[in-house]
Every structure is written in C-alpha cells, then in structure tokens.
Coordinates of C-alpha atoms and ligand atoms in Angstrom, one line a residue:
X9 CA 170.5 131.0 5.5
X10 CA 172.1 127.8 3.6
X11 CA 170.8 124.1 3.9
X12 CA 172.0 121.4 6.1
X13 CA 174.0 119.3 3.1
X14 CA 175.1 123.2 1.9
X15 CA 176.7 123.8 5.3
X16 CA 177.7 120.0 5.5
X17 CA 180.2 120.5 2.4
X18 CA 181.4 123.8 3.7
X19 CA 182.7 121.8 7.2
X20 CA 184.4 119.0 4.7
X21 CA 186.2 122.2 3.2
X22 CA 187.2 122.9 6.8
X23 CA 188.3 119.6 7.3
X24 CA 192.0 118.2 6.9
X25 CA 193.0 114.9 7.6
X26 CA 194.8 113.6 10.5
X27 CA 198.2 112.7 10.0
X28 CA 199.3 108.8 10.5
X29 CA 201.0 107.5 13.6
X30 CA 201.7 103.7 14.1
X31 CA 199.7 102.4 17.5
X32 CA 200.3 98.7 18.8
X33 CA 197.8 96.6 17.6
X34 CA 196.2 96.2 21.1
X35 CA 195.1 100.2 20.7
X36 CA 194.2 99.7 17.5
X37 CA 190.1 99.0 18.2
X38 CA 187.7 101.9 16.9
X39 CA 191.0 103.5 14.8
X40 CA 191.0 104.1 11.5
X41 CA 193.0 102.1 9.1
X42 CA 195.3 105.0 7.5
X43 CA 197.5 102.4 4.9
X44 CA 197.3 99.2 3.9
X45 CA 198.5 96.3 5.5
X46 CA 199.8 93.2 4.2
X47 CA 199.4 89.7 6.0
X48 CA 202.9 88.4 6.7
X49 CA 201.6 84.6 6.5
X50 CA 199.5 82.1 5.5
X51 CA 196.5 81.1 8.0
X52 CA 196.9 78.8 8.5
X53 CA 200.1 78.3 7.5
X54 CA 200.1 74.3 7.2
X55 CA 196.7 72.2 6.1
X56 CA 194.9 71.6 9.4
X57 CA 192.5 69.3 10.7
X58 CA 189.2 71.1 11.7
X59 CA 188.3 68.5 13.8
X60 CA 189.1 66.2 16.7
X61 CA 189.7 62.5 14.6
X62 CA 191.7 60.1 13.0
X63 CA 194.0 61.1 9.9
X64 CA 194.2 59.2 6.9
X65 CA 193.6 58.4 3.1
X66 CA 190.4 59.4 2.0
X67 CA 190.3 56.6 -0.8
X68 CA 191.2 53.7 2.2
X69 CA 187.9 55.6 3.7
X70 CA 185.0 52.6 3.8
X71 CA 182.6 51.3 6.3
X72 CA 184.3 49.1 8.7
X73 CA 187.5 49.6 7.9
X74 CA 190.2 49.2 10.1
X75 CA 193.8 51.3 10.4
X76 CA 196.5 51.0 12.5
X77 CA 197.3 54.4 14.9
X78 CA 200.9 54.9 14.6
X79 CA 200.9 58.5 16.2
X80 CA 199.7 61.4 17.5
X81 CA 199.5 65.2 16.0
X82 CA 198.4 67.6 18.4
X83 CA 197.7 71.6 18.0
X84 CA 201.5 72.4 18.3
X85 CA 202.9 69.5 17.4
X86 CA 203.2 68.1 14.2
X87 CA 203.4 64.1 13.4
X88 CA 206.5 63.7 11.6
X89 CA 206.6 60.4 10.1
X90 CA 205.2 59.4 6.7
X91 CA 201.4 57.8 6.6
X92 CA 201.6 54.6 4.8
X93 CA 198.6 52.3 3.6
X94 CA 196.4 51.2 6.0
X95 CA 197.8 53.3 9.1
X96 CA 195.9 56.4 10.9
X97 CA 197.2 59.4 12.9
X98 CA 195.4 60.4 16.1
X99 CA 195.0 64.0 15.2
X100 CA 193.2 67.3 16.7
X101 CA 191.8 70.1 15.4
X102 CA 194.2 72.9 14.4
X103 CA 196.5 70.2 14.5
X104 CA 198.7 70.2 11.1
X105 CA 197.6 67.1 8.8
X106 CA 200.6 64.6 8.4
X107 CA 202.3 63.9 5.3
X108 CA 200.8 61.2 3.2
X109 CA 196.9 62.0 4.9
X110 CA 194.6 63.6 3.4
X111 CA 191.1 63.1 5.4
X112 CA 190.0 63.4 9.1
X113 CA 187.8 60.9 10.3
X114 CA 185.9 62.2 13.3
X115 CA 186.2 60.6 16.2
X116 CA 181.9 60.2 16.9
X117 CA 182.5 57.4 13.2
X118 CA 186.1 55.8 14.9
X119 CA 185.5 52.8 17.7
X120 CA 189.3 51.9 19.3
X121 CA 190.5 49.2 20.6
X122 CA 194.2 49.8 21.5
X123 CA 196.4 50.9 18.8
X124 CA 193.4 49.5 16.1
X125 CA 190.5 51.5 15.3
X126 CA 187.5 51.1 12.6
X127 CA 185.2 53.2 10.7
X128 CA 181.5 52.8 12.5
X129 CA 179.7 55.7 10.8
X130 CA 180.2 56.2 7.0
X131 CA 182.3 59.5 7.3
X132 CA 180.8 62.6 5.4
X133 CA 182.1 63.7 1.9
X134 CA 184.2 66.8 4.2
X135 CA 187.7 66.2 4.6
X136 CA 187.6 67.8 7.5
X137 CA 190.8 69.8 6.6
X138 CA 191.3 73.4 6.2
X139 CA 193.7 74.2 3.7
X140 CA 196.7 75.8 4.0
X141 CA 195.8 79.7 3.3
X142 CA 192.3 79.0 3.4
X143 CA 192.0 81.9 5.7
X144 CA 194.2 84.3 3.9
X145 CA 197.9 83.8 2.3
X146 CA 201.0 86.0 2.8
X147 CA 200.4 89.4 1.0
X148 CA 197.5 89.5 1.3
X149 CA 196.0 93.2 2.1
X150 CA 193.5 94.9 4.9
X151 CA 192.5 97.8 2.5
X152 CA 192.1 101.6 3.8
X153 CA 190.9 103.6 5.2
X154 CA 188.8 101.4 7.3
X155 CA 187.6 101.8 11.2
X156 CA 188.9 99.5 12.4
X157 CA 186.5 96.7 14.6
X158 CA 187.0 93.8 17.4
X159 CA 187.0 91.5 14.3
X160 CA 189.4 93.2 12.1
X161 CA 191.9 93.4 15.3
X162 CA 191.5 89.6 15.3
X163 CA 192.4 89.9 11.4
X164 CA 195.7 91.8 12.2
X165 CA 196.4 89.7 15.3
X166 CA 196.7 86.8 12.7
X167 CA 198.6 88.4 10.3
X168 CA 201.2 89.2 12.9
X169 CA 200.9 92.5 12.3
X170 CA 201.5 94.0 16.0
X171 CA 201.9 97.7 15.2
X172 CA 199.0 99.2 13.1
X173 CA 199.3 102.7 11.2
X174 CA 196.2 104.7 11.4
X175 CA 195.3 108.5 11.6
X176 CA 195.5 110.5 15.0
X177 CA 192.9 111.2 16.5
X178 CA 191.5 114.5 15.9
X179 CA 191.6 116.6 18.9
X180 CA 188.8 119.0 20.1
X181 CA 188.1 121.6 22.1
X182 CA 185.2 122.7 23.6
X183 CA 184.2 125.7 24.9
X184 CA 180.8 126.4 27.0
X185 CA 179.8 129.9 27.0
X186 CA 177.7 131.6 29.3
X187 CA 177.8 133.1 33.5
X188 CA 174.8 131.1 34.4
X189 CA 177.1 127.6 33.8
X190 CA 178.5 125.6 36.3
X191 CA 180.4 122.5 36.1
X192 CA 179.1 119.1 37.2
X193 CA 179.3 118.6 41.1
X194 CA 179.6 122.4 41.0
X195 CA 177.8 124.2 43.3
X196 CA 175.1 126.9 41.0
X197 CA 173.8 130.3 42.9
X198 CA 170.3 130.6 42.4
X199 CA 170.2 131.9 38.8
X200 CA 172.3 129.3 37.6
X201 CA 172.3 125.7 35.4
X202 CA 175.1 123.1 35.3
X203 CA 176.8 122.7 31.3
X204 CA 175.4 119.5 30.0
X205 CA 175.8 120.1 26.8
X206 CA 179.8 120.1 26.9
X207 CA 180.1 116.4 28.6
X208 CA 177.5 115.2 25.9
X209 CA 179.3 116.2 23.4
X210 CA 182.9 114.8 24.6
X211 CA 180.9 111.6 25.1
X212 CA 179.2 111.4 21.4
X213 CA 182.7 113.0 20.1
X214 CA 185.0 110.1 21.5
X215 CA 182.3 108.0 20.2
X216 CA 182.8 109.3 16.7
X217 CA 186.8 109.4 17.4
X218 CA 188.1 111.9 18.7
X219 CA 189.9 113.0 21.6
X220 CA 188.0 115.9 23.6
X221 CA 189.8 118.4 25.7
X222 CA 187.1 119.8 28.1
X223 CA 188.3 124.2 28.2
X224 CA 186.7 126.1 31.4
X225 CA 183.8 127.9 30.8
X226 CA 184.1 131.3 29.1
X227 CA 181.9 134.3 31.2
X228 CA 179.7 136.3 28.5
X229 CA 182.0 138.8 28.0
X230 CA 185.2 139.0 25.9
X231 CA 188.3 138.8 27.6
X232 CA 186.7 135.3 29.4
X233 CA 185.8 134.2 25.6
X234 CA 189.3 135.3 24.3
X235 CA 191.3 133.2 27.2
X236 CA 188.7 130.3 26.0
X237 CA 190.4 130.7 22.2
X238 CA 193.7 130.9 23.4
X239 CA 194.0 128.1 25.2
X240 CA 192.5 126.2 22.0
X241 CA 195.2 127.3 19.7
X242 CA 197.3 123.8 18.4
X243 CA 194.0 121.6 18.0
X244 CA 192.0 120.5 14.8
X245 CA 188.5 122.1 15.7
X246 CA 187.2 124.1 18.5
X247 CA 184.0 124.0 19.0
X248 CA 182.1 126.3 21.0
X249 CA 178.2 126.1 22.5
X250 CA 176.2 128.7 23.7
X251 CA 176.7 132.8 22.9
X252 CA 175.8 132.0 19.0
X253 CA 172.6 134.0 18.5
X254 CA 172.3 137.4 18.5
X255 CA 171.8 138.6 21.8
X256 CA 173.2 141.0 24.1
X257 CA 175.6 138.8 25.1
X258 CA 176.1 136.7 22.3
X259 CA 179.9 137.4 22.0
X260 CA 180.8 134.2 19.7
X261 CA 180.9 135.7 16.7
X262 CA 182.2 139.2 17.8
X263 CA 185.3 137.8 19.8
X264 CA 186.0 134.7 16.8
X265 CA 186.3 137.5 14.6
X266 CA 188.3 140.1 16.0
X267 CA 190.5 137.1 16.6
X268 CA 191.2 136.6 12.7
X269 CA 188.3 133.6 12.0
X270 CA 187.2 133.7 8.6
X271 CA 183.5 132.6 8.4
X272 CA 182.2 130.1 6.4
X273 CA 178.7 130.1 7.3
X274 CA 176.5 131.4 9.9
X275 CA 172.7 129.6 10.4
X276 CA 171.3 126.8 8.9
X277 CA 167.7 126.1 7.8
X278 CA 167.1 123.3 10.2
X279 CA 165.3 122.9 13.9
X280 CA 166.8 122.5 16.0
X281 CA 170.2 124.0 15.9
X282 CA 169.5 127.2 13.5
X283 CA 172.6 129.6 14.6
X284 CA 175.1 127.7 13.8
X285 CA 178.4 129.2 12.5
X286 CA 181.5 128.3 11.5
X287 CA 184.8 129.0 10.1
X288 CA 188.3 128.6 10.3
X289 CA 191.1 130.6 13.0
X290 CA 194.3 129.6 11.3
X291 CA 194.6 125.7 11.0
X292 CA 191.9 124.9 13.1
X293 CA 188.6 124.6 12.0
X294 CA 186.1 126.2 14.2
X295 CA 181.9 125.2 15.0
X296 CA 180.3 127.8 16.4
X297 CA 177.1 125.3 18.4
X298 CA 173.7 126.7 19.6
X299 CA 173.7 126.4 23.4
X300 CA 170.1 124.4 24.1
X301 CA 170.9 121.0 25.2
X302 CA 169.3 119.5 22.4
X303 CA 170.3 122.1 19.5
X304 CA 173.8 121.1 20.7
X305 CA 173.4 117.3 20.4
X306 CA 171.7 117.6 17.4
X307 CA 174.2 119.6 15.7
X308 CA 177.2 117.0 17.0
X309 CA 174.8 114.5 15.0
X310 CA 174.5 115.9 11.7
X311 CA 177.6 118.4 11.5
X312 CA 180.0 117.2 13.7
X313 CA 179.8 113.6 12.8
X314 CA 180.6 113.8 9.8
X315 CA 183.3 116.5 10.1
X316 CA 185.8 113.9 12.1
X317 CA 184.8 110.8 9.7
X318 CA 186.5 113.1 7.7
X319 CA 189.6 114.2 9.4
X320 CA 189.4 110.4 10.3
X321 CA 190.0 109.7 6.4
X322 CA 186.6 108.2 6.3
X323 CA 184.5 108.8 3.4
X324 CA 182.0 111.4 4.6
X325 CA 179.3 112.2 4.4
X326 CA 177.9 108.7 3.9
X327 CA 174.7 109.2 6.1
X328 CA 173.6 105.9 7.8
X329 CA 170.1 107.1 7.3
X330 CA 166.6 104.7 7.9
X331 CA 163.5 104.4 7.2
X332 CA 160.3 103.9 9.7
X333 CA 156.5 103.8 9.0
X334 CA 154.4 106.6 11.3
X335 CA 152.5 105.8 14.0
X336 CA 150.5 108.9 13.6
X337 CA 149.3 112.2 11.9
X338 CA 152.3 114.4 11.8
X339 CA 152.0 118.5 11.0
X340 CA 153.0 120.1 7.8
X341 CA 156.9 120.9 8.3
X342 CA 157.7 124.6 8.0
X343 CA 161.0 126.1 6.2
X344 CA 163.9 124.6 7.8
X345 CA 164.4 120.8 7.9
X346 CA 163.6 119.5 11.0
X347 CA 165.3 116.8 13.2
X348 CA 162.3 115.3 15.3
X349 CA 163.5 113.5 18.6
X350 CA 161.2 109.8 17.9
X351 CA 161.2 106.3 19.6
X352 CA 162.0 104.0 16.3
X353 CA 160.8 99.9 17.4
X354 CA 160.2 97.2 14.9
X355 CA 160.1 99.4 12.0
X356 CA 157.6 101.6 13.4
X357 CA 158.3 105.7 14.6
X358 CA 156.5 107.9 17.3
X359 CA 157.4 111.4 17.3
X360 CA 158.3 112.5 21.2
X361 CA 155.1 114.7 22.0
X362 CA 157.5 117.5 23.3
X363 CA 159.7 118.9 21.0
X364 CA 161.5 122.0 23.0
X365 CA 165.5 122.0 22.4
X366 CA 165.9 122.2 26.4
X367 CA 164.5 118.9 26.7
X368 CA 167.4 116.6 27.5
X369 CA 164.7 113.8 29.4
X370 CA 163.1 113.9 25.5
X371 CA 166.5 113.0 23.7
X372 CA 167.9 110.6 26.7
X373 CA 164.5 108.5 26.0
X374 CA 164.6 109.1 22.2
X375 CA 166.6 106.9 20.0
X376 CA 166.4 108.5 16.4
X377 CA 165.9 111.7 15.1
X378 CA 163.3 111.6 12.6
X379 CA 163.5 114.2 9.6
X380 CA 161.1 116.5 7.9
X381 CA 162.2 117.4 5.1
X382 CA 161.9 121.9 4.8
X383 CA 158.3 122.1 3.8
X384 CA 157.3 118.5 4.2
X385 CA 153.2 117.8 4.0
X386 CA 151.2 117.1 6.5
X387 CA 151.8 113.2 7.0
X388 CA 149.5 110.7 7.3
X389 CA 150.1 107.0 10.0
X390 CA 151.9 104.6 7.6
X391 CA 153.9 107.2 5.9
X392 CA 157.8 105.9 5.2
X393 CA 160.0 108.3 6.4
X394 CA 164.0 108.6 7.0
X395 CA 165.6 108.8 10.6
X396 CA 169.1 109.0 11.6
X397 CA 169.5 106.3 14.6
X398 CA 171.1 107.9 17.3
Ligands
AMP10 P1 172.5 130.7 24.3 O1 172.6 129.6 22.9 O2 174.4 131.1 24.9 O3 171.3 131.9 24.2 O4 172.2 129.5 25.1 C1 170.7 129.1 25.1 C2 170.4 128.2 25.9 O5 170.8 126.7 26.3 C3 170.4 129.1 27.3 O6 169.2 128.5 28.5 C4 171.4 128.7 28.3 O7 171.3 128.5 29.3 C5 171.7 127.2 27.5 N1 173.1 126.7 27.4 C6 174.1 127.3 26.7 N2 175.1 126.4 26.8 C7 175.4 125.4 28.1 C8 175.2 124.1 27.8 N3 176.9 124.0 28.2 N4 174.9 123.1 29.2 C9 173.8 123.5 29.3 N5 172.9 124.5 28.9 C10 173.7 125.8 28.0
MG11 MG1 174.8 131.9 26.2

C-alpha cells in the first residue's frame, strides 16, 4: 500500500496539461490563463480627476482665493482649452484634467456664485488626480498560469483584452458501477439505492474546473462495464465509482486490465478510500474510486482536485491546508492517514461523532476534513491539527 503523497505524485504522472484555447472575456471567469497577456493601453489613458470639483493650479490654492470658472470637463468630454492663472474648470470624476491644471479642489471646499468660485475650506494635500498609467501602463502583463477570478476579468477588460487564452477544461467521464444503483428520479427496486456519488463528484469536479460527463450506470458484469468504458475513450480522465475492492462483483480492476490499462497503483494507506486504483488507458488517465459515498467524495478532494489542477496547468500539490485547535479528545490513529469529517468554527475543530464512510448527512454538515497522520498518537483538547476545508 502506498502513502497518500506517493499516490498523488503518481497521479500527477498520469495528468497532462490540456491545450490552449481562446475564450471570450465574458466566459473567462474560473478559467486558467494559459499565456501571459499584455495591456493594450494605459489606464487611465490621461490624468483624470478622482473627484467632483474644480481643476486649477496648485500654487494658486489658498483659503479665500477666487477663480473664474471658464468651462467644464466631464467623463468622456474633455475641456479643450488651456487653463490660465486665476481660472478654474468645473470637473467631474473620470474627466481628463485640463492642460494647465494640476490640482482638483473638491466641490465641498468651494462656494460658487455664477462663474466665480471661492475656496472656503483649506483643501488637503492630495491633488485628487489619478495620473496617466497610474493603474497600469501599456505592455504591462498578467502572468500565466493564473486562475482567473472576477477581479482578474475586470482587469483584463480594462486592458482591452476581449479574447483570453486559457487551458481547455479537462473532460472527465464518470462511470458508476453497481446493480443496486438507479439514477436520481428513477424508481428503485426494493434492493436498490440512488447513485449519489456520481452527482456529488460531477458538482465537485465542475467546481475544480473540469467538464464532466455522466455515463450510463454500469451493471456488475463485464459486458456492461466494457460498454461504459467504450463510451469514455476520448476523455482526459475516466473515473469509475465502486467495484474497486476485491469482492466477487468488483470488476473494475479486471475489466480495465483487459482493456489495456497500465496500472499505476492500487490501494492507498488512507481512511476512507483505501481501494483506490489508478492507471492509464492510452492517452486517458483512469482513476477507480471506492463506491462508498463519503470515500468517493473524500478521494475527490484529496486526489481528483490536484489532478484537475495539474491538467489545468496550475502548480499542483499546493494544498490549501489550514490549522485549528481540537475541542475534544481523539483516539490514536491506525496505520492509514485518516481524513475525518469535522466542523471548524472560529479556529476550533470538532470531529463528527459518526465517521462511517456511507454517511452523506455527516459529510454534508462537515466543512473540514481533519487530517490525522498515520499512527498519530491520541490527541488532547487544545492540540493544533491540520485540516482541509471542504
Ligand atoms: P463497492 O465499492 O462497489 O463495493 O460499493 C461500496 C458501497 O458503495 C456499496 O454500498 C454501494 O452500494 C455504494 N455505492 C457504490 N457506488 C455508488 C454510487 N455511485 N452512489 C452511491 N452509492 C454507491
Ligand atoms: Mg459495487
């Protein structure tokens, strides 16, 4: 049995970065920038007023000084003339500062009668001007790879980059296996349950940036499983759920081997999730997850997330682990790394009392997987432990 980190390293070997594709800016959120992009202009492209007020000359600013208002500059409409001594231009936020002016007095500090203004409050030191290129200059780059968030999209828009090079979303096919499974909305027989992992994993993998296809449920017989695999030939990653142990009905290992899978590993020293399997079928990476719903979802967080990140060209293996202090005692761990469903609030972590790997209610109420390393000793309240937010 290999360790979690060895398994993860092996999974990176199976994950290749996808190609670059161009997407419209409006669809770039959540995608990974694949190549550096450069600003095509300065922002602001001119010295701009940061306030509503009056543009004038800084050296003329003093309490009770009077100026003649000779025109107006609004956003999108510059004042064309040249400002001379004793003159001011009415100006609004975002408007170009007129030639000859180097200061904006905010309107709250000014009294106006017709075309005459008087400075009534001593203005502060700030000139209230945003210099040309103060945000960014032409040629300034946004480096890749970078997971684009809403604020990045705003920046790329301001840089006038309407089409963005991103890594293609990896395509993942999900195959549920089991005679007992029925799709949500179906009518289960007396011995059947609803396929839940499939939908949980689809949601999870989409959050990670993948495009997910749910394939028809494979029955616990070879032809059915072979048929499901045959539908997954062109994807980047095929994930089977269930049938990965060594029971009489666990056919994933046999069928995938018959179909030419080069196995990378089978079984990982972790709880839940031990019967994890991985390999390669041609260009497609293959991961066989255990069927228990919580096991499958935990393996999604621990293994599929870094795989998808790696396929998306992001630095893999950077785990967003956090720490919290334990609120209660915890028994010593066995030889497998334990990912315990837990709740973290205000820096304190409480492990859920029921840890059976079939309990989706417990998983749904948890917001953390508390990580107990192999053979960790018993823990006392107040101990600091690592967890993965989920
Ligand atoms: P297996 O790994 O096939 O032995 O399945 C272990 C347990 O997980 C069994 O109780 C299965 O019924 C259950 N299971 C397998 N696949 C799914 C699934 N897609 N959704 C919900 N439960 C599943
Ligand atoms: Mg099964």
